[in-house]
Short mmCIF file of C-alpha atoms in Angstrom, two decimals:
data_model
loop_
_atom_site.label_atom_id
_atom_site.label_comp_id
_atom_site.label_asym_id
_atom_site.label_seq_id
_atom_site.Cartn_x
_atom_site.Cartn_y
_atom_site.Cartn_z
CA MET A 1 -0.12 -0.09 -0.04
CA ASN A 2 3.10 2.23 0.65
CA ASP A 3 4.58 1.50 -2.52
CA ALA A 4 1.40 2.47 -4.47
CA GLN A 5 1.01 5.61 -2.36
CA GLY A 6 4.48 6.28 -3.20
CA LYS A 7 3.87 5.84 -6.96
CA VAL A 8 0.69 7.93 -6.79
CA ALA A 9 2.82 10.90 -5.24
CA SER A 10 5.40 10.49 -7.55
CA LEU A 11 3.17 10.64 -10.44
CA LEU A 12 1.47 13.55 -9.32
CA GLN A 13 4.69 15.21 -8.60
CA ARG A 14 5.79 14.74 -12.39
CA LEU A 15 2.30 16.06 -13.38
CA LEU A 16 2.63 19.22 -11.32
CA ALA A 17 6.23 19.63 -12.60
CA ILE A 18 5.15 19.44 -16.23
CA ILE A 19 2.19 22.14 -15.26
CA ARG A 20 4.72 24.27 -13.57
CA GLY A 21 7.32 24.07 -16.51
CA PRO A 22 7.51 25.67 -19.45
CA ALA A 23 5.50 23.51 -21.69
CA PRO A 24 2.02 24.85 -20.63
CA VAL A 25 3.14 28.33 -21.42
CA TYR A 26 4.65 27.17 -25.05
CA LEU A 27 1.30 25.74 -25.48
CA VAL A 28 -0.97 28.33 -24.54
CA ALA A 29 1.59 30.96 -26.61
CA SER A 30 1.24 28.64 -29.62
CA VAL A 31 -2.53 28.51 -29.07
CA LEU A 32 -2.83 32.06 -28.70
CA ALA A 33 -0.56 32.63 -32.05
CA ARG A 34 -2.63 30.37 -34.23
CA LEU A 35 -5.96 32.01 -32.22
CA GLY A 36 -5.78 34.78 -34.85
CA SER A 37 -6.43 32.71 -37.75
CA ILE A 38 -8.59 30.49 -36.08
CA LEU A 39 -10.86 33.37 -35.30
CA LEU A 40 -10.91 34.86 -38.76
CA ILE A 41 -12.33 31.24 -39.71
CA PRO A 42 -16.08 32.41 -39.58
CA LEU A 43 -15.10 35.82 -41.08
CA TYR A 44 -13.27 34.04 -43.80
CA THR A 45 -15.72 31.46 -44.54
CA ARG A 46 -18.46 34.17 -44.74
CA ARG A 47 -16.53 36.91 -47.22
CA LEU A 48 -14.80 34.50 -49.34
CA SER A 49 -16.51 31.92 -51.76
CA PRO A 50 -15.13 28.08 -51.26
CA SER A 51 -13.11 28.20 -54.10
CA GLU A 52 -11.38 31.82 -52.71
CA TYR A 53 -11.36 30.23 -49.16
CA GLY A 54 -9.10 27.18 -50.84
CA ASP A 55 -7.25 29.71 -52.80
CA PHE A 56 -6.37 31.16 -49.49
CA ALA A 57 -5.25 28.05 -47.85
CA LEU A 58 -2.68 27.13 -50.84
CA ALA A 59 -1.33 30.51 -50.69
CA GLN A 60 -0.52 29.97 -46.96
CA SER A 61 0.90 26.54 -48.24
CA ILE A 62 3.06 28.89 -50.25
CA ILE A 63 4.07 31.30 -47.21
CA GLY A 64 4.93 28.06 -45.38
CA PHE A 65 7.58 26.80 -48.15
CA LEU A 66 9.48 29.86 -49.16
CA PRO A 67 11.02 30.60 -46.15
CA VAL A 68 13.35 27.34 -46.20
CA LEU A 69 14.67 28.82 -49.61
CA PHE A 70 15.16 32.17 -48.62
CA THR A 71 16.75 31.18 -45.22
CA LEU A 72 19.05 28.68 -46.66
CA GLY A 73 17.90 26.22 -44.13
CA LEU A 74 19.96 28.35 -41.32
CA ILE A 75 17.22 28.48 -39.10
CA SER A 76 17.62 24.90 -38.25
CA ALA A 77 21.27 25.50 -37.02
CA LEU A 78 20.10 27.92 -34.72
CA PRO A 79 19.61 25.62 -31.55
CA LYS A 80 22.51 23.44 -32.69
CA PHE A 81 24.61 26.80 -32.69
CA TYR A 82 23.09 27.79 -29.30
CA PHE A 83 23.74 24.51 -27.69
CA SER A 84 27.41 23.75 -29.28
CA GLU A 85 28.78 26.54 -26.64
CA PRO A 86 29.37 25.56 -23.15
CA ASP A 87 29.00 29.37 -22.00
CA ARG A 88 25.64 30.70 -22.51
CA ALA A 89 26.98 34.11 -23.52
CA ALA A 90 29.19 32.53 -26.24
CA ALA A 91 26.55 30.31 -27.24
CA ARG A 92 24.01 33.50 -27.69
CA SER A 93 26.96 35.13 -29.76
CA SER A 94 27.30 31.99 -31.83
CA ALA A 95 23.51 31.76 -32.55
CA GLY A 96 23.56 35.55 -33.29
CA THR A 97 26.05 35.09 -35.88
CA VAL A 98 23.64 32.34 -37.76
CA ALA A 99 20.63 34.70 -37.43
CA LEU A 100 22.37 37.62 -38.83
CA TRP A 101 23.55 35.59 -41.82
CA LEU A 102 19.90 34.34 -41.77
CA ALA A 103 18.67 37.94 -42.49
CA LEU A 104 20.85 38.97 -44.88
CA SER A 105 20.00 35.79 -47.14
CA THR A 106 16.43 36.43 -46.67
CA THR A 107 16.21 39.87 -47.44
CA LEU A 108 18.44 39.24 -50.72
CA LEU A 109 16.47 36.40 -51.65
CA THR A 110 13.21 38.18 -51.19
CA LEU A 111 14.16 41.19 -53.50
CA LEU A 112 15.14 38.62 -56.08
CA SER A 113 11.91 36.64 -55.75
CA CYS A 114 9.89 40.05 -55.95
CA ILE A 115 11.83 41.18 -59.42
CA GLY A 116 10.91 37.70 -60.68
CA VAL A 117 7.36 37.79 -60.09
CA LEU A 118 7.24 41.24 -61.69
CA ILE A 119 8.64 39.88 -64.80
CA ALA A 120 7.16 36.79 -65.05
CA ALA A 121 4.03 36.96 -63.34
CA PRO A 122 0.52 38.60 -65.10
CA GLY A 123 -1.10 41.19 -63.87
CA GLY A 124 -4.93 42.00 -62.76
CA ASP A 125 -6.29 40.69 -60.18
CA GLY A 126 -8.83 38.00 -58.71
CA GLY A 127 -6.22 35.09 -58.55
CA LEU A 128 -3.67 33.42 -56.23
CA LEU A 129 -0.96 33.42 -58.96
CA HIS A 130 -1.40 37.19 -60.18
CA ARG A 131 1.68 39.66 -59.89
CA TYR A 132 0.29 41.30 -56.76
CA GLU A 133 -0.79 38.55 -54.91
CA LEU A 134 2.50 36.91 -55.45
CA THR A 135 4.35 39.63 -54.18
CA CYS A 136 2.59 40.03 -51.10
CA ILE A 137 3.09 36.14 -50.81
CA CYS A 138 6.84 36.85 -50.91
CA VAL A 139 6.63 39.40 -48.56
CA ALA A 140 4.80 37.50 -46.17
CA ALA A 141 7.08 34.27 -46.19
CA ALA A 142 10.20 36.82 -45.66
CA GLY A 143 8.46 37.92 -42.78
CA SER A 144 7.68 34.45 -41.65
CA ALA A 145 11.33 33.49 -42.13
CA LEU A 146 12.55 36.28 -40.22
CA SER A 147 10.00 35.78 -37.62
CA THR A 148 11.26 32.50 -36.37
CA VAL A 149 14.64 33.69 -34.93
CA PRO A 150 13.28 35.31 -31.52
CA ASP A 151 10.98 32.47 -30.99
CA SER A 152 14.11 29.96 -31.52
CA ILE A 153 16.49 31.90 -29.13
CA TYR A 154 13.98 32.34 -26.66
CA ARG A 155 13.05 28.54 -26.46
CA SER A 156 16.96 27.64 -26.66
CA GLU A 157 17.21 29.77 -23.71
CA GLN A 158 14.26 28.42 -21.85
CA ARG A 159 12.73 31.66 -21.64
CA PRO A 160 8.87 30.89 -22.01
CA TYR A 161 7.38 34.05 -21.12
CA ARG A 162 9.34 36.07 -23.52
CA ALA A 163 8.21 33.69 -26.34
CA ALA A 164 4.65 34.02 -25.41
CA ALA A 165 4.82 37.36 -25.18
CA TYR A 166 6.30 37.16 -28.86
CA GLN A 167 3.58 35.10 -30.02
CA LEU A 168 0.85 37.29 -28.44
CA THR A 169 1.85 40.10 -30.59
CA GLN A 170 1.92 37.86 -33.59
CA PHE A 171 -1.94 37.05 -32.40
CA ALA A 172 -2.64 40.65 -32.36
CA LEU A 173 -1.35 41.55 -35.95
CA GLN A 174 -3.02 38.49 -37.36
CA LEU A 175 -6.24 39.28 -35.91
CA THR A 176 -6.11 42.98 -36.38
CA THR A 177 -4.77 43.38 -40.21
CA GLY A 178 -7.47 40.18 -41.26
CA LEU A 179 -10.67 42.48 -39.59
CA VAL A 180 -8.86 45.67 -41.26
CA PHE A 181 -8.54 43.98 -44.55
CA VAL A 182 -11.39 41.49 -45.17
CA LEU A 183 -14.24 42.98 -42.71
CA TRP A 184 -13.45 46.66 -42.63
CA LEU A 185 -12.26 47.27 -46.15
CA GLY A 186 -13.94 44.23 -47.69
CA ARG A 187 -11.03 42.98 -50.16
CA GLY A 188 -11.96 39.36 -50.09
CA LEU A 189 -9.19 36.80 -51.09
CA ARG A 190 -6.83 39.98 -51.78
CA GLY A 191 -7.46 41.26 -48.65
CA ALA A 192 -7.18 38.05 -46.93
CA ILE A 193 -3.29 37.51 -48.56
CA GLU A 194 -2.59 41.75 -47.81
CA ALA A 195 -3.57 40.88 -44.11
CA THR A 196 -1.14 38.15 -44.11
CA ALA A 197 1.67 39.85 -45.48
CA LEU A 198 1.39 42.91 -43.63
CA GLY A 199 1.43 41.10 -40.16
CA TYR A 200 4.24 38.97 -41.07
CA ALA A 201 5.89 42.31 -42.34
CA ILE A 202 5.85 44.11 -39.02
CA THR A 203 7.01 40.95 -37.09
CA GLY A 204 9.94 40.69 -39.77
CA LEU A 205 11.27 43.98 -39.07
CA LEU A 206 10.74 43.39 -35.48
CA SER A 207 12.86 40.32 -35.83
CA ILE A 208 15.46 42.09 -37.60
CA SER A 209 15.87 44.51 -34.79
CA PHE A 210 16.26 41.73 -32.28
CA ILE A 211 18.91 40.15 -34.49
CA VAL A 212 21.03 43.30 -34.36
CA VAL A 213 20.33 44.75 -31.12
CA ALA A 214 19.82 41.98 -28.89
CA LEU A 215 21.90 39.19 -30.28
CA LYS A 216 24.74 41.52 -31.84
CA GLY A 217 25.61 38.92 -34.27
CA ARG A 218 28.80 39.31 -36.89
CA LEU A 219 29.37 38.64 -40.18
CA ASN A 220 31.55 35.66 -39.62
CA THR A 221 32.27 33.60 -42.93
CA SER A 222 33.71 30.77 -41.10
CA VAL A 223 30.29 30.26 -39.04
CA LEU A 224 28.18 30.63 -42.05
CA ARG A 225 30.52 27.81 -43.92
CA THR A 226 29.78 25.57 -40.69
CA ALA A 227 26.20 26.63 -40.54
CA LEU A 228 25.42 25.86 -43.97
CA LEU A 229 27.22 22.54 -43.85
CA PHE A 230 25.05 21.71 -41.01
CA ALA A 231 21.82 23.11 -42.53
CA SER A 232 22.30 21.99 -45.82
CA PRO A 233 20.56 18.55 -45.32
CA PHE A 234 17.43 20.11 -43.80
CA ILE A 235 16.51 22.24 -46.93
CA PRO A 236 15.54 19.02 -48.97
CA HIS A 237 13.92 17.70 -45.58
CA PHE A 238 12.05 20.91 -45.27
CA ILE A 239 10.64 21.09 -48.92
CA ALA A 240 10.04 17.22 -48.64
CA TYR A 241 8.02 18.14 -45.45
CA TRP A 242 6.24 20.85 -47.38
CA VAL A 243 5.26 18.46 -50.21
CA GLN A 244 4.33 15.53 -47.80
CA THR A 245 1.80 17.86 -45.87
CA SER A 246 0.74 19.99 -49.22
CA ALA A 247 0.37 17.59 -51.90
CA ASP A 248 -3.17 16.55 -50.67
CA ARG A 249 -4.34 20.18 -51.03
CA TRP A 250 -2.67 21.00 -54.35
CA THR A 251 -4.16 17.55 -55.76
CA MET A 252 -7.66 18.63 -54.81
CA LYS A 253 -7.25 22.07 -56.27
CA ALA A 254 -5.63 19.94 -59.32
CA PHE A 255 -8.71 17.92 -59.96
CA HIS A 256 -11.33 20.62 -58.99
CA LEU A 257 -12.38 19.73 -55.90
CA GLU A 258 -12.15 23.25 -54.28
CA ASP A 259 -15.34 22.62 -52.12
CA GLU A 260 -14.20 19.66 -50.78
CA LEU A 261 -10.70 21.56 -50.26
CA GLY A 262 -12.33 23.71 -48.15
CA GLY A 263 -13.88 21.51 -45.92
CA PHE A 264 -10.80 19.48 -45.25
CA VAL A 265 -8.84 22.63 -44.67
CA LEU A 266 -11.19 23.73 -41.86
CA ALA A 267 -10.96 20.04 -40.60
CA LEU A 268 -6.98 20.30 -40.36
CA GLN A 269 -7.52 23.64 -38.47
CA LEU A 270 -9.58 22.33 -36.14
CA THR A 271 -7.50 19.75 -35.37
CA ALA A 272 -4.39 21.94 -35.29
CA PRO A 273 -4.20 22.25 -31.53
CA ILE A 274 -3.09 18.52 -31.43
CA GLY A 275 -0.24 19.48 -33.22
CA MET A 276 0.38 22.90 -31.72
CA ALA A 277 0.66 20.48 -28.43
CA LEU A 278 3.23 18.39 -29.78
CA VAL A 279 4.91 21.42 -31.09
CA ALA A 280 5.12 23.10 -27.61
CA TRP A 281 6.24 20.11 -26.18
CA ASN A 282 8.75 19.65 -28.49
CA ASP A 283 10.19 23.17 -27.86
CA VAL A 284 10.90 22.17 -24.26
CA ASP A 285 12.12 18.79 -25.23
CA THR A 286 14.54 19.78 -27.87
CA ALA A 287 15.90 22.00 -25.35
CA ARG A 288 16.15 19.39 -22.64
CA LEU A 289 17.32 16.70 -24.86
CA GLY A 290 20.16 19.41 -26.15
CA GLU A 291 21.19 19.78 -22.59
CA ILE A 292 21.17 15.79 -22.13
CA SER A 293 23.19 15.53 -25.14
CA ARG A 294 25.70 18.39 -24.00
CA SER A 295 26.38 16.79 -20.58
CA GLY A 296 26.28 13.02 -21.31
CA GLY A 297 26.42 12.47 -25.14
CA VAL A 298 24.47 9.49 -26.92
CA PRO A 299 24.44 7.07 -23.85
CA ALA A 300 22.49 9.55 -21.85
CA MET A 301 20.00 10.16 -24.54
CA ALA A 302 19.53 6.31 -24.93
CA ARG A 303 18.70 6.11 -21.16
CA HIS A 304 15.46 8.69 -21.89
CA ALA A 305 14.61 7.48 -25.28
CA SER A 306 11.49 5.51 -23.97
CA ARG A 307 9.89 8.18 -21.79
CA LEU A 308 10.37 10.91 -24.53
CA ARG A 309 8.45 8.63 -27.01
CA LEU A 310 5.86 7.91 -24.34
CA ARG A 311 5.35 11.44 -23.32
CA TYR A 312 4.95 12.52 -26.59
CA PHE A 313 2.22 10.06 -27.39
CA LEU A 314 0.51 11.15 -24.19
CA VAL A 315 0.56 14.59 -24.88
CA GLY A 316 -1.17 14.22 -28.24
CA SER A 317 -3.66 11.56 -27.22
CA LEU A 318 -4.69 13.82 -24.16
CA VAL A 319 -5.50 16.66 -26.40
CA ALA A 320 -6.84 14.78 -29.23
CA ILE A 321 -9.54 13.30 -26.47
CA GLY A 322 -10.19 16.82 -25.12
CA LEU A 323 -10.84 17.96 -29.03
CA LEU A 324 -12.95 15.05 -29.88
CA ALA A 325 -14.89 15.49 -27.05
CA SER A 326 -15.63 19.23 -27.99
CA LEU A 327 -17.09 18.44 -31.54
CA PRO A 328 -20.63 19.10 -30.97
CA ILE A 329 -19.53 22.62 -29.71
CA LEU A 330 -17.26 23.08 -32.49
CA GLY A 331 -20.25 22.05 -34.82
CA LEU A 332 -22.09 24.89 -33.78
CA LEU A 333 -19.39 27.44 -33.90
CA VAL A 334 -18.57 26.72 -37.99
CA GLY A 335 -21.93 26.85 -39.07
CA SER A 336 -24.17 24.17 -40.92
CA ARG A 337 -22.27 24.67 -44.25
CA PHE A 338 -19.20 23.24 -42.39
CA VAL A 339 -20.66 20.43 -40.20
CA PRO A 340 -19.78 17.70 -42.56
CA ALA A 341 -16.25 18.65 -42.40
CA LEU A 342 -16.08 17.43 -38.66
CA ARG A 343 -16.61 14.02 -39.26
CA LEU A 344 -13.02 14.08 -40.85
CA SER A 345 -11.45 14.80 -37.18
CA PRO A 346 -11.10 11.46 -35.72
CA LEU A 347 -8.78 10.22 -38.56
CA LEU A 348 -6.95 13.54 -38.69
CA ALA A 349 -6.29 13.38 -35.10
CA ALA A 350 -4.82 9.81 -35.31
CA THR A 351 -2.52 10.85 -38.15
CA ILE A 352 -1.56 13.89 -36.14
CA ILE A 353 -0.45 11.76 -33.12
CA ILE A 354 1.31 9.50 -35.11
CA ASP A 355 3.02 11.86 -37.19
CA GLY A 356 4.13 13.91 -33.91
CA LEU A 357 6.09 10.41 -32.87
CA PHE A 358 8.71 11.82 -35.62
CA TYR A 359 9.70 14.20 -33.36
CA PRO A 360 11.72 12.47 -30.41
CA ASN A 361 13.22 10.19 -33.07
CA SER A 362 14.57 12.93 -35.27
CA ASN A 363 15.69 14.76 -32.43
CA ILE A 364 18.04 12.22 -30.88
CA LEU A 365 19.69 12.20 -34.63
CA TYR A 366 19.85 15.84 -34.59
CA TYR A 367 21.81 15.89 -31.80
CA THR A 368 24.22 13.29 -33.28
CA SER A 369 24.49 15.54 -36.38
CA ARG A 370 22.76 12.45 -38.64
CA THR A 371 20.51 15.27 -40.42
CA ARG A 372 21.12 13.42 -43.73
CA ALA A 373 19.02 10.47 -42.46
CA ILE A 374 15.89 12.97 -41.49
CA ALA A 375 16.14 14.57 -44.86
CA LEU A 376 16.17 11.25 -46.60
CA THR A 377 13.29 9.83 -44.79
CA THR A 378 11.43 12.92 -45.25
CA MET A 379 12.24 12.80 -48.98
CA LEU A 380 10.84 9.26 -48.94
CA ALA A 381 7.77 10.65 -46.98
CA ALA A 382 7.04 13.23 -49.64
CA ALA A 383 7.21 11.24 -52.48
CA LEU A 384 4.68 8.71 -50.88
CA SER A 385 2.12 11.57 -50.27
CA ILE A 386 2.53 12.57 -53.87
CA VAL A 387 1.93 8.86 -54.93
CA PHE A 388 -0.73 8.29 -52.21
CA SER A 389 -2.74 11.77 -52.87
CA ILE A 390 -2.78 11.01 -56.47
CA ALA A 391 -4.12 7.77 -55.85
CA PHE A 392 -6.80 8.15 -53.53
CA VAL A 393 -7.62 11.84 -53.71
CA PRO A 394 -9.32 11.50 -56.95
CA LEU A 395 -11.55 8.61 -55.96
CA LEU A 396 -12.19 9.88 -52.17
CA GLY A 397 -11.93 13.24 -52.01
CA ALA A 398 -11.01 14.72 -48.66
CA TRP A 399 -11.26 11.21 -47.10
CA GLY A 400 -8.46 10.06 -49.75
CA ALA A 401 -6.32 12.97 -48.82
CA ILE A 402 -6.49 11.82 -45.35
CA LEU A 403 -5.92 8.05 -46.12
CA ALA A 404 -2.72 9.57 -48.16
CA ARG A 405 -2.08 11.62 -44.86
CA LEU A 406 -2.17 8.56 -42.75
CA LEU A 407 -0.33 6.12 -44.85
CA THR A 408 2.64 8.68 -45.24
CA ALA A 409 3.07 9.94 -41.47
CA THR A 410 3.22 6.15 -40.30
CA THR A 411 5.81 5.51 -42.56
CA ARG A 412 8.00 8.32 -41.81
CA THR A 413 7.42 7.74 -38.26
CA THR A 414 8.30 4.18 -38.05
CA VAL A 415 11.61 4.74 -40.48
CA MET A 416 12.86 7.39 -38.14
CA TRP A 417 12.14 5.32 -35.06
CA ARG A 418 14.07 2.42 -36.26
CA LEU A 419 16.91 4.72 -37.38
CA ALA A 420 17.06 6.08 -33.91
CA ASN A 421 17.12 2.76 -32.33
CA ARG A 422 19.90 1.78 -34.66
CA LEU A 423 21.98 4.46 -33.71
CA LEU A 424 21.54 3.95 -29.78
CA ARG A 425 21.95 0.26 -30.16
CA ASP A 426 25.39 0.82 -31.78
CA GLU A 427 26.79 3.36 -29.40
CA SER A 428 25.62 1.47 -26.48
CA ASP A 429 27.57 -1.65 -28.11
CA GLU A 430 30.49 0.48 -28.65
CA ALA A 431 30.61 2.13 -24.97
CA PRO A 432 32.67 -0.80 -23.15
CA LYS A 433 34.82 -1.18 -25.64
CA GLY A 434 35.90 2.44 -25.68
CA SER A 435 35.83 2.45 -21.74
#
């Protein structure tokens, strides 16, 4: 009985530690940062046609893709450089140098992209791929790329309240610009894209100030070479991940399933809190694993691997249960036109949980510099996503898109799990020989 009471007390202590720790702060901040776009859903669904709503989702998809190219993948090197230095002041300076190169790369490549759009894209209005809309998308992508720097630094330093304050700023800007351009000015799809561009442009300028004033990075070419060498495998990784998560939407657009695309995007947005919880937990866990790696290397990571994975599963499952229980309330909020989309939520929730189990295993490979394996695994997933989307979407519509996501996520997580296990096992086998 005493043992049972001790186990219960230990479990309660761990739960209290989690509640008091940075993870809930990151989760609340992530929810609030996304809350602007979530609160705008009823406005956009009433002001945009189903086809325009689908085009706006595709514009957001492009905005999610371009930062990978604009930053040359350097955003992936920030935590690595921060945790590679034992002294925290030196770590901040090293990460600041990478951030300054990132800002310079983003600025130059955005200018080149805008020039290319002005030369090649058609004029006029009323479409996603017109000159003005594409210019706004390039500006939004640049701001999005720059905006990741303060968030990444604050999370690496485990300063959740500063990260939360920064994301609250993003929330306020997204909501305000959306209300002004779409509700007040009534500019439809063009206004929704303009609002996104303006919001990201402001946070991008704030981020440049943070890089120059707070981080005080220097344009050190040797650091740049090292950072590019480390980050280069992440470029195909991020591109492949974008393909993995976007192929179904573009396939639905290609087969003129715009109305189903709108419902599918809505279901993705409503189940997004599961992914946000996993990302928030990953923000905490990445920093924690970085400290473990710095102090104990691979053997220390091996000792924590099982618990790391279990925590991701529990976090995703708990949020999914709460979300699915709230579906009747969500049905009242979204309106009768979008209620059928809620039926997609349970299978989407399972897919997000499975995909979230990729994080702990990729973090293990990340801190052992096996970044090429991460990129190759995601490239495989991207290829499968294209194949599955083309195979299932034309036949099953939105359900086919979910099936493609489920199969792709399961494959990617399984492969990464096996790679991480092999690495940990091999290092454990070699440890006695080196001792």
